[in-house]
Amino acid sequence: MLPAWEVLEAIPFVLEAVLTACAHGRLSSRDLTTGLRDLIDFLPASIGAIISYFTAEVTRGTWKPVPMNGTDWPSPAAVLSYVESEMKEILSVAGVKFPSCSSGLSPVMLPLPMAALVSLTITFKLNKGLDHIHSVVGPALENCASGCPWPSVPIIGSLWAQKVRRWHDYIVLSCARSVFRQNKEAVAQLLQSCFSSFLGSANASTSLLTYQSSVCGLLGSTIGVSSGIGSLAPGFLYLRSCHTIQDIQYVNGVITSLVGEHARESAARWPSTNSSCLKSSQASLSLAATKAREAAILGASLVCVSGGMNLVQELYVETIPTWLLSSREEKHGGVSVVSRIVEGYAMAYMLILTGSYAWAAGVRSPAWALSRRAHIVGTHMDFWQGYWKETYHLAVTQPLGKLMSLV
């Protein structure tokens, strides 16, 4: 009889030996899977050591891929094309270009540790006695697949979709979300769709808060089976995916550029200061400021949802200072002065909102912290009061053209 700790300590050496034997043809894939399953049945805690070892080996990338042909390893061919078509539908609705998948590959391939892990997991029965194993296996497969080449995720999802048909929609959505884990371009496209669906057309002459734009366009009017998996709104898809993005600092730069872009576009139809009157076909400056605020509200919300306090701090310390120090020609080109002012207004609005979301709301603070916060906020509001008084004085005493040049 061996203590359980000695068995767990020996598992990585055993796994290395059996993977090496399988890679050189001395051990069949069926015997490998059966042996691992017997080990887990004997000592359920060994599932943690097995997953940890396989994840590390997949990350190393030293094992050659094996064909998932249905003979040596299970084949996903029966539903792979169907899963990929549904993934493409979900991403295309969200405005994301679907990357090339494994449809042209014959047969499909997985790294040996990944093939062994997914072959092991699909042998488990779906009963309440194995809930603890499924709660470990699900996140492990998702994390492990992120270290493999891109087509690995649809392959793993297809294998599980064949096993549990009632999980089909959840599996397809999980596969679609995995695109954003490492693909920065896909993240940028999804964020662009979020802004477009929330703000609507930049040339619209009406308020933003309508059914076509605002929250309904961002998150959808319904979430459920009746709405269909292919009709997921871009905001809902981003909420399900943002916590898996690896380079979360990249999100700050994208959101900042989108807020600035939409703020500039909102003021693009403001007439020249030399115009004697406001033409009916041109938008008002009040509407441009309203649209800029809406862009800032969405930007602040996405920043806080994506990374919380850490991303807000990154916005204050790195992103906004970098935006301020970048050259005017690089940021704007031939944009008018009014558009630049509205863009700065949107950036300041977003900065204040993100700080309010992150630092003004939360758990109840002690009395000394509340008094200090009240003093800081009071000083801050006194500053803004003096600033706006000075701005109002200039507005009523100086012509509009001179006021613009002073700002």
PDB file of N, CA and C in Angstrom, residues 224-319:
ATOM      1  N   GLY A 224     -31.960  34.439 -24.958  1.00  0.00           N
ATOM      2  CA  GLY A 224     -32.584  33.159 -24.667  1.00  0.00           C
ATOM      3  C   GLY A 224     -32.603  32.272 -25.877  1.00  0.00           C
ATOM      4  N   VAL A 225     -33.232  31.124 -25.733  1.00  0.00           N
ATOM      5  CA  VAL A 225     -33.269  30.166 -26.830  1.00  0.00           C
ATOM      6  C   VAL A 225     -34.061  30.704 -27.994  1.00  0.00           C
ATOM      7  N   SER A 226     -35.126  31.468 -27.693  1.00  0.00           N
ATOM      8  CA  SER A 226     -35.983  31.951 -28.765  1.00  0.00           C
ATOM      9  C   SER A 226     -35.271  32.932 -29.675  1.00  0.00           C
ATOM     10  N   SER A 227     -34.265  33.630 -29.175  1.00  0.00           N
ATOM     11  CA  SER A 227     -33.547  34.604 -29.994  1.00  0.00           C
ATOM     12  C   SER A 227     -32.588  33.951 -30.960  1.00  0.00           C
ATOM     13  N   GLY A 228     -32.196  32.703 -30.715  1.00  0.00           N
ATOM     14  CA  GLY A 228     -31.304  32.015 -31.640  1.00  0.00           C
ATOM     15  C   GLY A 228     -29.856  32.304 -31.342  1.00  0.00           C
ATOM     16  N   ILE A 229     -29.015  31.286 -31.476  1.00  0.00           N
ATOM     17  CA  ILE A 229     -27.599  31.450 -31.157  1.00  0.00           C
ATOM     18  C   ILE A 229     -26.893  32.342 -32.167  1.00  0.00           C
ATOM     19  N   GLY A 230     -27.424  32.411 -33.389  1.00  0.00           N
ATOM     20  CA  GLY A 230     -26.773  33.223 -34.405  1.00  0.00           C
ATOM     21  C   GLY A 230     -27.130  34.685 -34.348  1.00  0.00           C
ATOM     22  N   SER A 231     -27.970  35.103 -33.387  1.00  0.00           N
ATOM     23  CA  SER A 231     -28.400  36.498 -33.309  1.00  0.00           C
ATOM     24  C   SER A 231     -27.879  37.185 -32.054  1.00  0.00           C
ATOM     25  N   LEU A 232     -26.743  36.733 -31.523  1.00  0.00           N
ATOM     26  CA  LEU A 232     -26.188  37.345 -30.328  1.00  0.00           C
ATOM     27  C   LEU A 232     -25.668  38.736 -30.647  1.00  0.00           C
ATOM     28  N   ALA A 233     -26.030  39.709 -29.820  1.00  0.00           N
ATOM     29  CA  ALA A 233     -25.573  41.081 -30.008  1.00  0.00           C
ATOM     30  C   ALA A 233     -24.086  41.182 -29.674  1.00  0.00           C
ATOM     31  N   PRO A 234     -23.381  42.145 -30.296  1.00  0.00           N
ATOM     32  CA  PRO A 234     -21.926  42.246 -30.059  1.00  0.00           C
ATOM     33  C   PRO A 234     -21.576  42.553 -28.610  1.00  0.00           C
ATOM     34  N   GLY A 235     -22.382  43.354 -27.920  1.00  0.00           N
ATOM     35  CA  GLY A 235     -22.091  43.652 -26.526  1.00  0.00           C
ATOM     36  C   GLY A 235     -22.209  42.431 -25.635  1.00  0.00           C
ATOM     37  N   PHE A 236     -23.229  41.611 -25.881  1.00  0.00           N
ATOM     38  CA  PHE A 236     -23.389  40.382 -25.101  1.00  0.00           C
ATOM     39  C   PHE A 236     -22.219  39.436 -25.343  1.00  0.00           C
ATOM     40  N   LEU A 237     -21.786  39.327 -26.596  1.00  0.00           N
ATOM     41  CA  LEU A 237     -20.650  38.467 -26.906  1.00  0.00           C
ATOM     42  C   LEU A 237     -19.377  38.986 -26.252  1.00  0.00           C
ATOM     43  N   TYR A 238     -19.217  40.310 -26.200  1.00  0.00           N
ATOM     44  CA  TYR A 238     -18.020  40.869 -25.552  1.00  0.00           C
ATOM     45  C   TYR A 238     -18.044  40.622 -24.047  1.00  0.00           C
ATOM     46  N   LEU A 239     -19.202  40.748 -23.417  1.00  0.00           N
ATOM     47  CA  LEU A 239     -19.291  40.485 -21.984  1.00  0.00           C
ATOM     48  C   LEU A 239     -18.925  39.045 -21.657  1.00  0.00           C
ATOM     49  N   ARG A 240     -19.249  38.113 -22.552  1.00  0.00           N
ATOM     50  CA  ARG A 240     -18.918  36.714 -22.327  1.00  0.00           C
ATOM     51  C   ARG A 240     -17.454  36.411 -22.640  1.00  0.00           C
ATOM     52  N   SER A 241     -16.760  37.327 -23.329  1.00  0.00           N
ATOM     53  CA  SER A 241     -15.412  37.026 -23.819  1.00  0.00           C
ATOM     54  C   SER A 241     -14.326  37.886 -23.202  1.00  0.00           C
ATOM     55  N   CYS A 242     -14.668  39.038 -22.631  1.00  0.00           N
ATOM     56  CA  CYS A 242     -13.628  40.001 -22.244  1.00  0.00           C
ATOM     57  C   CYS A 242     -12.702  39.460 -21.159  1.00  0.00           C
ATOM     58  N   HIS A 243     -13.177  38.582 -20.303  1.00  0.00           N
ATOM     59  CA  HIS A 243     -12.332  38.095 -19.212  1.00  0.00           C
ATOM     60  C   HIS A 243     -11.340  37.034 -19.669  1.00  0.00           C
ATOM     61  N   THR A 244     -11.434  36.601 -20.921  1.00  0.00           N
ATOM     62  CA  THR A 244     -10.475  35.627 -21.445  1.00  0.00           C
ATOM     63  C   THR A 244      -9.415  36.274 -22.329  1.00  0.00           C
ATOM     64  N   ILE A 245      -9.497  37.587 -22.562  1.00  0.00           N
ATOM     65  CA  ILE A 245      -8.516  38.273 -23.394  1.00  0.00           C
ATOM     66  C   ILE A 245      -7.188  38.326 -22.656  1.00  0.00           C
ATOM     67  N   GLN A 246      -6.138  37.887 -23.298  1.00  0.00           N
ATOM     68  CA  GLN A 246      -4.844  37.803 -22.619  1.00  0.00           C
ATOM     69  C   GLN A 246      -4.160  39.166 -22.526  1.00  0.00           C
ATOM     70  N   ASP A 247      -4.112  39.915 -23.622  1.00  0.00           N
ATOM     71  CA  ASP A 247      -3.477  41.230 -23.612  1.00  0.00           C
ATOM     72  C   ASP A 247      -4.538  42.281 -23.327  1.00  0.00           C
ATOM     73  N   ILE A 248      -4.929  42.404 -22.070  1.00  0.00           N
ATOM     74  CA  ILE A 248      -6.034  43.291 -21.719  1.00  0.00           C
ATOM     75  C   ILE A 248      -5.632  44.751 -21.858  1.00  0.00           C
ATOM     76  N   GLN A 249      -4.330  45.084 -21.765  1.00  0.00           N
ATOM     77  CA  GLN A 249      -3.910  46.472 -21.945  1.00  0.00           C
ATOM     78  C   GLN A 249      -4.187  46.955 -23.364  1.00  0.00           C
ATOM     79  N   TYR A 250      -4.195  46.034 -24.317  1.00  0.00           N
ATOM     80  CA  TYR A 250      -4.494  46.402 -25.703  1.00  0.00           C
ATOM     81  C   TYR A 250      -5.907  46.968 -25.820  1.00  0.00           C
ATOM     82  N   VAL A 251      -6.814  46.485 -24.972  1.00  0.00           N
ATOM     83  CA  VAL A 251      -8.200  46.932 -25.024  1.00  0.00           C
ATOM     84  C   VAL A 251      -8.291  48.425 -24.722  1.00  0.00           C
ATOM     85  N   ASN A 252      -7.474  48.926 -23.790  1.00  0.00           N
ATOM     86  CA  ASN A 252      -7.506  50.343 -23.443  1.00  0.00           C
ATOM     87  C   ASN A 252      -7.238  51.228 -24.646  1.00  0.00           C
ATOM     88  N   GLY A 253      -6.193  50.880 -25.395  1.00  0.00           N
ATOM     89  CA  GLY A 253      -5.857  51.682 -26.564  1.00  0.00           C
ATOM     90  C   GLY A 253      -6.948  51.667 -27.616  1.00  0.00           C
ATOM     91  N   VAL A 254      -7.568  50.511 -27.838  1.00  0.00           N
ATOM     92  CA  VAL A 254      -8.632  50.408 -28.832  1.00  0.00           C
ATOM     93  C   VAL A 254      -9.846  51.237 -28.410  1.00  0.00           C
ATOM     94  N   ILE A 255     -10.245  51.117 -27.145  1.00  0.00           N
ATOM     95  CA  ILE A 255     -11.411  51.861 -26.665  1.00  0.00           C
ATOM     96  C   ILE A 255     -11.160  53.363 -26.731  1.00  0.00           C
ATOM     97  N   THR A 256      -9.960  53.794 -26.350  1.00  0.00           N
ATOM     98  CA  THR A 256      -9.642  55.221 -26.403  1.00  0.00           C
ATOM     99  C   THR A 256      -9.716  55.757 -27.827  1.00  0.00           C
ATOM    100  N   SER A 257      -9.151  55.016 -28.768  1.00  0.00           N
ATOM    101  CA  SER A 257      -9.182  55.465 -30.163  1.00  0.00           C
ATOM    102  C   SER A 257     -10.603  55.489 -30.703  1.00  0.00           C
ATOM    103  N   LEU A 258     -11.448  54.532 -30.303  1.00  0.00           N
ATOM    104  CA  LEU A 258     -12.837  54.508 -30.772  1.00  0.00           C
ATOM    105  C   LEU A 258     -13.647  55.659 -30.187  1.00  0.00           C
ATOM    106  N   VAL A 259     -13.419  55.976 -28.907  1.00  0.00           N
ATOM    107  CA  VAL A 259     -14.109  57.120 -28.315  1.00  0.00           C
ATOM    108  C   VAL A 259     -13.713  58.413 -29.031  1.00  0.00           C
ATOM    109  N   GLY A 260     -12.414  58.586 -29.292  1.00  0.00           N
ATOM    110  CA  GLY A 260     -11.970  59.771 -30.009  1.00  0.00           C
ATOM    111  C   GLY A 260     -12.508  59.840 -31.418  1.00  0.00           C
ATOM    112  N   GLU A 261     -12.532  58.701 -32.094  1.00  0.00           N
ATOM    113  CA  GLU A 261     -13.036  58.669 -33.475  1.00  0.00           C
ATOM    114  C   GLU A 261     -14.506  59.051 -33.548  1.00  0.00           C
ATOM    115  N   HIS A 262     -15.337  58.465 -32.676  1.00  0.00           N
ATOM    116  CA  HIS A 262     -16.769  58.773 -32.715  1.00  0.00           C
ATOM    117  C   HIS A 262     -17.048  60.187 -32.230  1.00  0.00           C
ATOM    118  N   ALA A 263     -16.234  60.689 -31.304  1.00  0.00           N
ATOM    119  CA  ALA A 263     -16.421  62.074 -30.864  1.00  0.00           C
ATOM    120  C   ALA A 263     -16.109  63.049 -32.004  1.00  0.00           C
ATOM    121  N   ARG A 264     -15.037  62.778 -32.750  1.00  0.00           N
ATOM    122  CA  ARG A 264     -14.710  63.647 -33.889  1.00  0.00           C
ATOM    123  C   ARG A 264     -15.785  63.579 -34.968  1.00  0.00           C
ATOM    124  N   GLU A 265     -16.293  62.379 -35.222  1.00  0.00           N
ATOM    125  CA  GLU A 265     -17.327  62.242 -36.245  1.00  0.00           C
ATOM    126  C   GLU A 265     -18.620  62.940 -35.836  1.00  0.00           C
ATOM    127  N   SER A 266     -18.906  62.959 -34.534  1.00  0.00           N
ATOM    128  CA  SER A 266     -20.136  63.621 -34.083  1.00  0.00           C
ATOM    129  C   SER A 266     -20.109  65.114 -34.339  1.00  0.00           C
ATOM    130  N   ALA A 267     -18.905  65.710 -34.359  1.00  0.00           N
ATOM    131  CA  ALA A 267     -18.774  67.154 -34.593  1.00  0.00           C
ATOM    132  C   ALA A 267     -18.418  67.465 -36.032  1.00  0.00           C
ATOM    133  N   ALA A 268     -18.328  66.476 -36.895  1.00  0.00           N
ATOM    134  CA  ALA A 268     -17.880  66.725 -38.268  1.00  0.00           C
ATOM    135  C   ALA A 268     -18.881  67.565 -39.056  1.00  0.00           C
ATOM    136  N   ARG A 269     -20.165  67.485 -38.692  1.00  0.00           N
ATOM    137  CA  ARG A 269     -21.195  68.225 -39.447  1.00  0.00           C
ATOM    138  C   ARG A 269     -21.485  69.600 -38.851  1.00  0.00           C
ATOM    139  N   TRP A 270     -20.759  69.971 -37.783  1.00  0.00           N
ATOM    140  CA  TRP A 270     -20.910  71.323 -37.222  1.00  0.00           C
ATOM    141  C   TRP A 270     -20.424  72.332 -38.239  1.00  0.00           C
ATOM    142  N   PRO A 271     -21.186  73.379 -38.545  1.00  0.00           N
ATOM    143  CA  PRO A 271     -20.794  74.320 -39.596  1.00  0.00           C
ATOM    144  C   PRO A 271     -19.576  75.138 -39.213  1.00  0.00           C
ATOM    145  N   SER A 272     -18.982  75.778 -40.187  1.00  0.00           N
ATOM    146  CA  SER A 272     -17.817  76.631 -39.948  1.00  0.00           C
ATOM    147  C   SER A 272     -18.205  77.825 -39.087  1.00  0.00           C
ATOM    148  N   THR A 273     -17.251  78.303 -38.303  1.00  0.00           N
ATOM    149  CA  THR A 273     -17.534  79.474 -37.438  1.00  0.00           C
ATOM    150  C   THR A 273     -17.791  80.725 -38.262  1.00  0.00           C
ATOM    151  N   ASN A 274     -17.450  80.715 -39.554  1.00  0.00           N
ATOM    152  CA  ASN A 274     -17.714  81.871 -40.411  1.00  0.00           C
ATOM    153  C   ASN A 274     -19.144  81.888 -40.919  1.00  0.00           C
ATOM    154  N   SER A 275     -19.898  80.792 -40.676  1.00  0.00           N
ATOM    155  CA  SER A 275     -21.266  80.711 -41.169  1.00  0.00           C
ATOM    156  C   SER A 275     -22.152  81.699 -40.413  1.00  0.00           C
ATOM    157  N   SER A 276     -23.006  82.398 -41.154  1.00  0.00           N
ATOM    158  CA  SER A 276     -23.866  83.398 -40.529  1.00  0.00           C
ATOM    159  C   SER A 276     -25.028  82.786 -39.772  1.00  0.00           C
ATOM    160  N   CYS A 277     -25.445  81.589 -40.152  1.00  0.00           N
ATOM    161  CA  CYS A 277     -26.569  80.943 -39.484  1.00  0.00           C
ATOM    162  C   CYS A 277     -26.396  79.437 -39.560  1.00  0.00           C
ATOM    163  N   LEU A 278     -27.145  78.752 -38.729  1.00  0.00           N
ATOM    164  CA  LEU A 278     -27.087  77.287 -38.680  1.00  0.00           C
ATOM    165  C   LEU A 278     -28.076  76.732 -39.686  1.00  0.00           C
ATOM    166  N   LYS A 279     -27.564  76.030 -40.698  1.00  0.00           N
ATOM    167  CA  LYS A 279     -28.434  75.452 -41.713  1.00  0.00           C
ATOM    168  C   LYS A 279     -29.162  74.246 -41.146  1.00  0.00           C
ATOM    169  N   SER A 280     -30.385  74.008 -41.648  1.00  0.00           N
ATOM    170  CA  SER A 280     -31.208  72.931 -41.110  1.00  0.00           C
ATOM    171  C   SER A 280     -30.628  71.556 -41.382  1.00  0.00           C
ATOM    172  N   SER A 281     -29.775  71.420 -42.400  1.00  0.00           N
ATOM    173  CA  SER A 281     -29.205  70.120 -42.737  1.00  0.00           C
ATOM    174  C   SER A 281     -27.973  69.792 -41.913  1.00  0.00           C
ATOM    175  N   GLN A 282     -27.545  70.702 -41.061  1.00  0.00           N
ATOM    176  CA  GLN A 282     -26.339  70.506 -40.278  1.00  0.00           C
ATOM    177  C   GLN A 282     -26.698  70.279 -38.810  1.00  0.00           C
ATOM    178  N   ALA A 283     -25.927  69.396 -38.163  1.00  0.00           N
ATOM    179  CA  ALA A 283     -26.204  69.035 -36.774  1.00  0.00           C
ATOM    180  C   ALA A 283     -25.799  70.172 -35.838  1.00  0.00           C
ATOM    181  N   SER A 284     -26.431  70.241 -34.689  1.00  0.00           N
ATOM    182  CA  SER A 284     -26.109  71.265 -33.706  1.00  0.00           C
ATOM    183  C   SER A 284     -24.919  70.817 -32.863  1.00  0.00           C
ATOM    184  N   LEU A 285     -24.262  71.789 -32.251  1.00  0.00           N
ATOM    185  CA  LEU A 285     -23.133  71.479 -31.381  1.00  0.00           C
ATOM    186  C   LEU A 285     -23.603  70.750 -30.130  1.00  0.00           C
ATOM    187  N   SER A 286     -24.828  71.046 -29.683  1.00  0.00           N
ATOM    188  CA  SER A 286     -25.388  70.349 -28.525  1.00  0.00           C
ATOM    189  C   SER A 286     -25.542  68.864 -28.816  1.00  0.00           C
ATOM    190  N   LEU A 287     -26.023  68.511 -30.027  1.00  0.00           N
ATOM    191  CA  LEU A 287     -26.166  67.105 -30.390  1.00  0.00           C
ATOM    192  C   LEU A 287     -24.805  66.434 -30.518  1.00  0.00           C
ATOM    193  N   ALA A 288     -23.823  67.165 -31.048  1.00  0.00           N
ATOM    194  CA  ALA A 288     -22.475  66.607 -31.145  1.00  0.00           C
ATOM    195  C   ALA A 288     -21.910  66.303 -29.764  1.00  0.00           C
ATOM    196  N   ALA A 289     -22.126  67.194 -28.805  1.00  0.00           N
ATOM    197  CA  ALA A 289     -21.657  66.953 -27.439  1.00  0.00           C
ATOM    198  C   ALA A 289     -22.391  65.776 -26.805  1.00  0.00           C
ATOM    199  N   THR A 290     -23.690  65.654 -27.113  1.00  0.00           N
ATOM    200  CA  THR A 290     -24.464  64.523 -26.580  1.00  0.00           C
ATOM    201  C   THR A 290     -23.926  63.207 -27.099  1.00  0.00           C
ATOM    202  N   LYS A 291     -23.631  63.152 -28.391  1.00  0.00           N
ATOM    203  CA  LYS A 291     -23.091  61.918 -28.974  1.00  0.00           C
ATOM    204  C   LYS A 291     -21.697  61.625 -28.424  1.00  0.00           C
ATOM    205  N   ALA A 292     -20.921  62.654 -28.200  1.00  0.00           N
ATOM    206  CA  ALA A 292     -19.595  62.449 -27.611  1.00  0.00           C
ATOM    207  C   ALA A 292     -19.713  61.886 -26.199  1.00  0.00           C
ATOM    208  N   ARG A 293     -20.678  62.381 -25.431  1.00  0.00           N
ATOM    209  CA  ARG A 293     -20.887  61.843 -24.085  1.00  0.00           C
ATOM    210  C   ARG A 293     -21.318  60.383 -24.133  1.00  0.00           C
ATOM    211  N   GLU A 294     -22.178  60.045 -25.087  1.00  0.00           N
ATOM    212  CA  GLU A 294     -22.615  58.650 -25.199  1.00  0.00           C
ATOM    213  C   GLU A 294     -21.429  57.741 -25.534  1.00  0.00           C
ATOM    214  N   ALA A 295     -20.543  58.201 -26.410  1.00  0.00           N
ATOM    215  CA  ALA A 295     -19.346  57.413 -26.725  1.00  0.00           C
ATOM    216  C   ALA A 295     -18.457  57.264 -25.497  1.00  0.00           C
ATOM    217  N   ALA A 296     -18.341  58.330 -24.704  1.00  0.00           N
ATOM    218  CA  ALA A 296     -17.518  58.267 -23.492  1.00  0.00           C
ATOM    219  C   ALA A 296     -18.133  57.339 -22.457  1.00  0.00           C
ATOM    220  N   ILE A 297     -19.451  57.348 -22.329  1.00  0.00           N
ATOM    221  CA  ILE A 297     -20.125  56.459 -21.374  1.00  0.00           C
ATOM    222  C   ILE A 297     -19.871  55.005 -21.735  1.00  0.00           C
ATOM    223  N   LEU A 298     -20.024  54.683 -23.021  1.00  0.00           N
ATOM    224  CA  LEU A 298     -19.775  53.310 -23.448  1.00  0.00           C
ATOM    225  C   LEU A 298     -18.313  52.936 -23.246  1.00  0.00           C
ATOM    226  N   GLY A 299     -17.394  53.835 -23.582  1.00  0.00           N
ATOM    227  CA  GLY A 299     -15.973  53.551 -23.402  1.00  0.00           C
ATOM    228  C   GLY A 299     -15.623  53.304 -21.944  1.00  0.00           C
ATOM    229  N   ALA A 300     -16.147  54.144 -21.044  1.00  0.00           N
ATOM    230  CA  ALA A 300     -15.870  53.963 -19.620  1.00  0.00           C
ATOM    231  C   ALA A 300     -16.440  52.640 -19.117  1.00  0.00           C
ATOM    232  N   SER A 301     -17.638  52.294 -19.567  1.00  0.00           N
ATOM    233  CA  SER A 301     -18.246  51.032 -19.141  1.00  0.00           C
ATOM    234  C   SER A 301     -17.440  49.834 -19.615  1.00  0.00           C
ATOM    235  N   LEU A 302     -16.976  49.864 -20.859  1.00  0.00           N
ATOM    236  CA  LEU A 302     -16.210  48.746 -21.398  1.00  0.00           C
ATOM    237  C   LEU A 302     -14.856  48.612 -20.700  1.00  0.00           C
ATOM    238  N   VAL A 303     -14.232  49.729 -20.375  1.00  0.00           N
ATOM    239  CA  VAL A 303     -12.951  49.671 -19.655  1.00  0.00           C
ATOM    240  C   VAL A 303     -13.122  49.013 -18.299  1.00  0.00           C
ATOM    241  N   CYS A 304     -14.153  49.436 -17.559  1.00  0.00           N
ATOM    242  CA  CYS A 304     -14.364  48.882 -16.212  1.00  0.00           C
ATOM    243  C   CYS A 304     -14.768  47.417 -16.267  1.00  0.00           C
ATOM    244  N   VAL A 305     -15.582  47.030 -17.248  1.00  0.00           N
ATOM    245  CA  VAL A 305     -16.000  45.634 -17.367  1.00  0.00           C
ATOM    246  C   VAL A 305     -14.829  44.757 -17.776  1.00  0.00           C
ATOM    247  N   SER A 306     -13.957  45.276 -18.630  1.00  0.00           N
ATOM    248  CA  SER A 306     -12.870  44.454 -19.178  1.00  0.00           C
ATOM    249  C   SER A 306     -11.789  44.156 -18.148  1.00  0.00           C
ATOM    250  N   GLY A 307     -11.371  45.164 -17.391  1.00  0.00           N
ATOM    251  CA  GLY A 307     -10.241  44.950 -16.500  1.00  0.00           C
ATOM    252  C   GLY A 307     -10.377  45.488 -15.106  1.00  0.00           C
ATOM    253  N   GLY A 308     -11.494  46.144 -14.796  1.00  0.00           N
ATOM    254  CA  GLY A 308     -11.706  46.632 -13.443  1.00  0.00           C
ATOM    255  C   GLY A 308     -10.698  47.694 -13.039  1.00  0.00           C
ATOM    256  N   MET A 309     -10.325  47.676 -11.767  1.00  0.00           N
ATOM    257  CA  MET A 309      -9.444  48.697 -11.198  1.00  0.00           C
ATOM    258  C   MET A 309      -8.095  48.778 -11.891  1.00  0.00           C
ATOM    259  N   ASN A 310      -7.540  47.618 -12.255  1.00  0.00           N
ATOM    260  CA  ASN A 310      -6.213  47.614 -12.880  1.00  0.00           C
ATOM    261  C   ASN A 310      -6.234  48.312 -14.234  1.00  0.00           C
ATOM    262  N   LEU A 311      -7.281  48.077 -15.017  1.00  0.00           N
ATOM    263  CA  LEU A 311      -7.357  48.702 -16.332  1.00  0.00           C
ATOM    264  C   LEU A 311      -7.657  50.191 -16.223  1.00  0.00           C
ATOM    265  N   VAL A 312      -8.438  50.582 -15.227  1.00  0.00           N
ATOM    266  CA  VAL A 312      -8.687  52.013 -14.997  1.00  0.00           C
ATOM    267  C   VAL A 312      -7.390  52.726 -14.632  1.00  0.00           C
ATOM    268  N   GLN A 313      -6.604  52.104 -13.778  1.00  0.00           N
ATOM    269  CA  GLN A 313      -5.314  52.694 -13.410  1.00  0.00           C
ATOM    270  C   GLN A 313      -4.402  52.795 -14.632  1.00  0.00           C
ATOM    271  N   GLU A 314      -4.433  51.770 -15.484  1.00  0.00           N
ATOM    272  CA  GLU A 314      -3.650  51.811 -16.723  1.00  0.00           C
ATOM    273  C   GLU A 314      -4.110  52.950 -17.620  1.00  0.00           C
ATOM    274  N   LEU A 315      -5.428  53.199 -17.630  1.00  0.00           N
ATOM    275  CA  LEU A 315      -5.969  54.292 -18.433  1.00  0.00           C
ATOM    276  C   LEU A 315      -5.447  55.634 -17.945  1.00  0.00           C
ATOM    277  N   TYR A 316      -5.398  55.821 -16.631  1.00  0.00           N
ATOM    278  CA  TYR A 316      -4.940  57.089 -16.062  1.00  0.00           C
ATOM    279  C   TYR A 316      -3.430  57.275 -16.223  1.00  0.00           C
ATOM    280  N   VAL A 317      -2.677  56.198 -16.012  1.00  0.00           N
ATOM    281  CA  VAL A 317      -1.217  56.314 -15.935  1.00  0.00           C
ATOM    282  C   VAL A 317      -0.564  56.241 -17.314  1.00  0.00           C
ATOM    283  N   GLU A 318      -1.082  55.402 -18.206  1.00  0.00           N
ATOM    284  CA  GLU A 318      -0.410  55.155 -19.477  1.00  0.00           C
ATOM    285  C   GLU A 318      -1.200  55.629 -20.695  1.00  0.00           C
ATOM    286  N   THR A 319      -2.456  55.208 -20.806  1.00  0.00           N
ATOM    287  CA  THR A 319      -3.187  55.392 -22.060  1.00  0.00           C
ATOM    288  C   THR A 319      -3.480  56.854 -22.362  1.00  0.00           C
TER     289      THR A 319
END
